[in-house]
């Protein structure tokens, strides 16, 4: 009977030790899972910040591009105007040369 009781006590000690190890492992896994979740959340926040910064840069670039296009349009209109003036001056010069030749 004493041998059986000692064997039961030994088995109970082994089971309790295994249970403690399993609980410790589960706690470590929970901590690891929580740490992984916190790290993933921090990375997501960092990505969101980078995306917001990129969107801001893109918005500024779009405004600058629109301003450049406006300037380009204005310069093209100015060029057409000057080309028209140049053509008028050329015609006027040709007319005056024609008058001079007739005289």
Backbone as JSON, one array per atom type, in Angstrom:
{
  "sequence": "XXXXXXXXXXXXXXXXXXXXXXXXXXXXXXXXXXXXXXXXXXXXXXXXXXXXXXXXXXXXXXXXXXXXXXXXXXXXXXXXXXXXXXXXXXXXXXXXXXXXXXX",
  "N": [[0.83, -1.19, 0.0], [1.95, 1.22, 0.8], [3.89, 1.48, -1.17], [2.31, 1.74, -3.45], [1.02, 4.14, -2.82], [3.23, 5.84, -2.81], [3.97, 5.63, -5.47], [1.71, 6.78, -6.68], [1.89, 9.34, -5.6], [4.3, 10.15, -6.77], [3.53, 10.08, -9.5], [1.53, 12.05, -9.43], [3.08, 14.27, -8.79], [4.64, 14.41, -11.11], [2.64, 14.93, -13.02], [1.68, 17.39, -12.08], [3.95, 18.95, -12.43], [4.2, 18.86, -15.21], [1.82, 20.14, -15.84], [2.32, 22.69, -14.74], [4.46, 23.44, -16.42], [3.11, 23.45, -18.87], [1.26, 25.53, -18.41], [3.01, 27.68, -18.03], [4.17, 27.75, -20.55], [1.9, 28.36, -22.07], [1.32, 30.91, -21.02], [3.65, 32.25, -21.84], [3.33, 32.04, -24.6], [1.03, 33.59, -24.89], [1.99, 36.07, -24.11], [3.92, 36.37, -26.08], [2.25, 36.4, -28.33], [0.77, 38.73, -27.76], [2.87, 40.58, -27.81], [3.63, 40.33, -30.49], [1.32, 41.22, -31.73], [1.26, 43.85, -30.8], [3.62, 44.8, -32.0], [2.94, 44.49, -34.7], [0.82, 46.27, -34.84], [2.14, 48.66, -34.28], [3.78, 48.78, -36.54], [1.84, 49.02, -38.52], [0.77, 51.54, -37.87], [3.04, 53.07, -38.41], [3.25, 52.63, -41.17], [0.87, 53.82, -42.0], [1.44, 56.48, -41.35], [3.58, 56.95, -43.11], [2.22, 56.66, -45.53], [0.42, 58.8, -45.33], [2.22, 60.93, -45.36], [3.29, 60.56, -47.92], [1.0, 60.98, -49.43], [0.58, 63.66, -48.89], [2.87, 64.79, -50.06], [2.34, 64.08, -52.7], [0.02, 65.57, -53.14], [1.03, 68.19, -52.93], [2.78, 68.09, -55.1], [0.95, 67.76, -57.18], [-0.38, 70.22, -57.06], [1.75, 71.92, -57.68], [2.31, 71.01, -60.26], [-0.07, 71.71, -61.55], [0.17, 74.48, -61.35], [2.46, 74.87, -62.91], [1.48, 74.0, -65.36], [-0.44, 75.95, -65.8], [1.24, 78.18, -66.05], [2.67, 77.38, -68.3], [0.61, 77.38, -70.21], [-0.02, 80.11, -70.21], [2.39, 81.16, -71.17], [2.44, 80.0, -73.72], [0.24, 81.27, -74.88], [1.2, 83.89, -74.83], [3.37, 83.59, -76.55], [2.03, 83.0, -78.98], [0.69, 85.4, -79.32], [2.85, 87.16, -79.67], [3.96, 86.05, -81.95], [1.93, 86.61, -83.74], [2.09, 89.44, -83.71], [4.64, 89.7, -84.76], [4.22, 88.69, -87.31], [2.45, 90.62, -88.28], [4.17, 92.86, -88.25], [6.05, 91.99, -90.14], [4.49, 91.86, -92.45], [3.8, 94.54, -92.65], [6.33, 95.63, -93.04], [6.99, 94.44, -95.48], [5.05, 95.65, -97.07], [5.89, 98.34, -96.92], [8.41, 98.11, -98.08], [7.61, 97.39, -100.6], [6.3, 99.76, -101.37], [8.51, 101.47, -101.36], [10.01, 100.41, -103.46], [8.33, 100.93, -105.57], [8.5, 103.63, -105.79]],
  "CA": [[0.0, 0.0, 0.0], [2.86, 2.36, 0.83], [4.54, 1.57, -2.48], [1.29, 2.27, -4.36], [0.84, 5.54, -2.46], [4.42, 6.55, -3.27], [3.88, 5.68, -6.94], [0.67, 7.78, -6.99], [2.44, 10.65, -5.29], [5.28, 10.43, -7.8], [2.77, 10.38, -10.72], [0.88, 13.33, -9.2], [4.13, 15.28, -8.88], [4.99, 14.51, -12.52], [1.51, 15.58, -13.7], [1.66, 18.78, -11.64], [5.09, 19.6, -13.07], [3.83, 19.01, -16.62], [0.78, 21.17, -15.88], [2.99, 23.98, -14.54], [5.2, 23.74, -17.65], [2.12, 23.81, -19.89], [0.73, 26.85, -18.08], [4.07, 28.66, -18.3], [4.28, 27.84, -22.0], [0.73, 29.09, -22.53], [1.52, 32.32, -20.66], [4.68, 32.78, -22.73], [2.72, 32.19, -25.92], [0.11, 34.73, -24.83], [2.85, 37.27, -24.1], [4.5, 36.46, -27.43], [1.17, 36.82, -29.22], [0.49, 40.14, -27.47], [4.0, 41.36, -28.31], [3.55, 40.32, -31.95], [0.2, 42.09, -32.08], [1.71, 45.23, -30.55], [4.59, 45.14, -33.04], [2.21, 44.64, -35.96], [0.05, 47.51, -34.74], [3.1, 49.77, -34.42], [4.19, 48.82, -37.96], [0.68, 49.55, -39.25], [0.74, 52.98, -37.6], [4.16, 53.65, -39.16], [2.88, 52.6, -42.59], [-0.16, 54.86, -42.2], [2.14, 57.77, -41.34], [4.31, 57.08, -44.38], [1.22, 56.89, -46.58], [-0.08, 60.17, -45.19], [3.29, 61.82, -45.83], [3.36, 60.42, -49.38], [-0.19, 61.65, -49.98], [0.82, 65.1, -48.78], [3.85, 65.12, -51.11], [1.63, 63.97, -53.97], [-0.88, 66.72, -53.23], [1.87, 69.35, -53.23], [3.27, 67.91, -56.47], [-0.16, 68.03, -58.08], [-0.59, 71.67, -57.09], [2.87, 72.5, -58.42], [2.11, 70.65, -61.66], [-1.15, 72.56, -62.05], [0.72, 75.83, -61.49], [3.35, 74.85, -64.08], [0.63, 73.93, -66.56], [-1.0, 77.3, -65.98], [2.33, 79.03, -66.55], [2.93, 76.94, -69.67], [-0.49, 77.88, -71.04], [0.15, 81.56, -70.32], [3.53, 81.4, -72.05], [2.04, 79.65, -75.09], [-0.6, 82.36, -75.36], [2.09, 85.03, -75.05], [4.13, 83.28, -77.76], [1.12, 83.17, -80.12], [0.46, 86.84, -79.46], [4.07, 87.76, -80.24], [4.08, 85.57, -83.34], [0.96, 87.42, -84.5], [2.67, 90.78, -83.84], [5.77, 89.56, -85.67], [3.66, 88.54, -88.66], [1.94, 91.95, -88.68], [5.33, 93.7, -88.56], [6.63, 91.5, -91.39], [3.61, 92.31, -93.54], [3.95, 95.99, -92.74], [7.64, 95.86, -93.62], [6.9, 94.08, -96.9], [4.28, 96.7, -97.74], [6.73, 99.53, -97.02], [9.44, 97.81, -99.08], [6.91, 97.46, -101.89], [6.09, 101.17, -101.66], [9.81, 102.04, -101.69], [10.39, 99.93, -104.78], [7.5, 101.6, -106.56], [8.92, 105.04, -105.88]],
  "C": [[0.87, 1.25, 0.0], [3.55, 2.55, -0.51], [3.56, 2.16, -3.49], [1.06, 3.75, -4.09], [2.03, 6.36, -2.94], [4.4, 6.68, -4.78], [2.84, 6.72, -7.37], [1.18, 9.19, -6.73], [3.46, 11.08, -6.34], [4.57, 10.81, -9.12], [2.08, 11.74, -10.59], [1.9, 14.46, -9.31], [4.51, 15.5, -10.35], [3.88, 15.25, -13.3], [1.46, 17.05, -13.34], [2.8, 19.56, -12.31], [4.78, 19.86, -14.55], [2.78, 20.12, -16.76], [1.38, 22.56, -15.69], [3.76, 24.4, -15.8], [4.23, 24.18, -18.76], [1.54, 25.2, -19.65], [1.76, 27.94, -18.37], [4.23, 28.85, -19.8], [3.1, 28.64, -22.57], [0.85, 30.58, -22.21], [2.56, 32.97, -21.56], [4.13, 32.99, -24.14], [1.78, 33.38, -25.97], [0.9, 36.03, -24.86], [3.45, 37.47, -25.49], [3.46, 36.94, -28.43], [0.86, 38.3, -29.02], [1.62, 41.04, -27.99], [3.96, 41.45, -29.83], [2.44, 41.25, -32.42], [0.58, 43.56, -31.89], [2.7, 45.68, -31.61], [3.91, 45.35, -34.38], [1.4, 45.93, -35.97], [0.97, 48.71, -34.91], [3.55, 49.91, -35.87], [3.06, 49.39, -38.81], [0.57, 51.06, -39.07], [1.86, 53.68, -38.39], [3.85, 53.69, -40.65], [1.83, 53.67, -42.89], [0.47, 56.25, -42.22], [2.88, 58.0, -42.65], [3.35, 57.33, -45.54], [0.67, 58.31, -46.52], [0.96, 61.17, -45.69], [3.4, 61.76, -47.35], [2.17, 61.1, -50.04], [-0.02, 63.16, -49.95], [1.81, 65.56, -49.86], [3.18, 65.09, -52.48], [0.7, 65.16, -54.18], [-0.11, 67.99, -53.58], [2.36, 69.28, -54.67], [2.16, 68.21, -57.48], [-0.45, 69.53, -58.18], [0.51, 72.36, -57.89], [2.73, 72.22, -59.92], [1.02, 71.51, -62.28], [-0.65, 73.99, -62.26], [1.64, 75.9, -62.71], [2.55, 74.79, -65.38], [-0.01, 75.27, -66.86], [0.03, 78.25, -66.55], [2.65, 78.67, -68.0], [1.85, 77.46, -70.63], [-0.35, 79.39, -71.27], [1.29, 81.89, -71.28], [3.21, 81.06, -73.51], [1.16, 80.74, -75.69], [0.23, 83.6, -75.67], [2.89, 84.82, -76.34], [3.26, 83.47, -79.01], [0.86, 84.65, -80.39], [1.67, 87.5, -80.13], [4.29, 87.3, -81.69], [3.12, 86.34, -84.25], [1.49, 88.83, -84.74], [3.83, 90.75, -84.84], [5.27, 89.46, -87.12], [3.12, 89.88, -89.17], [3.1, 92.87, -89.04], [5.98, 93.28, -89.88], [5.8, 91.98, -92.59], [3.74, 93.81, -93.75], [5.28, 96.34, -93.41], [7.62, 95.53, -95.12], [6.13, 95.14, -97.69], [5.13, 97.94, -97.94], [7.84, 99.31, -98.05], [8.84, 97.89, -100.5], [6.7, 98.9, -102.31], [7.4, 101.83, -102.09], [10.25, 101.63, -103.1], [9.59, 100.62, -105.89], [7.93, 103.03, -106.76], [10.16, 105.13, -106.6]]
}
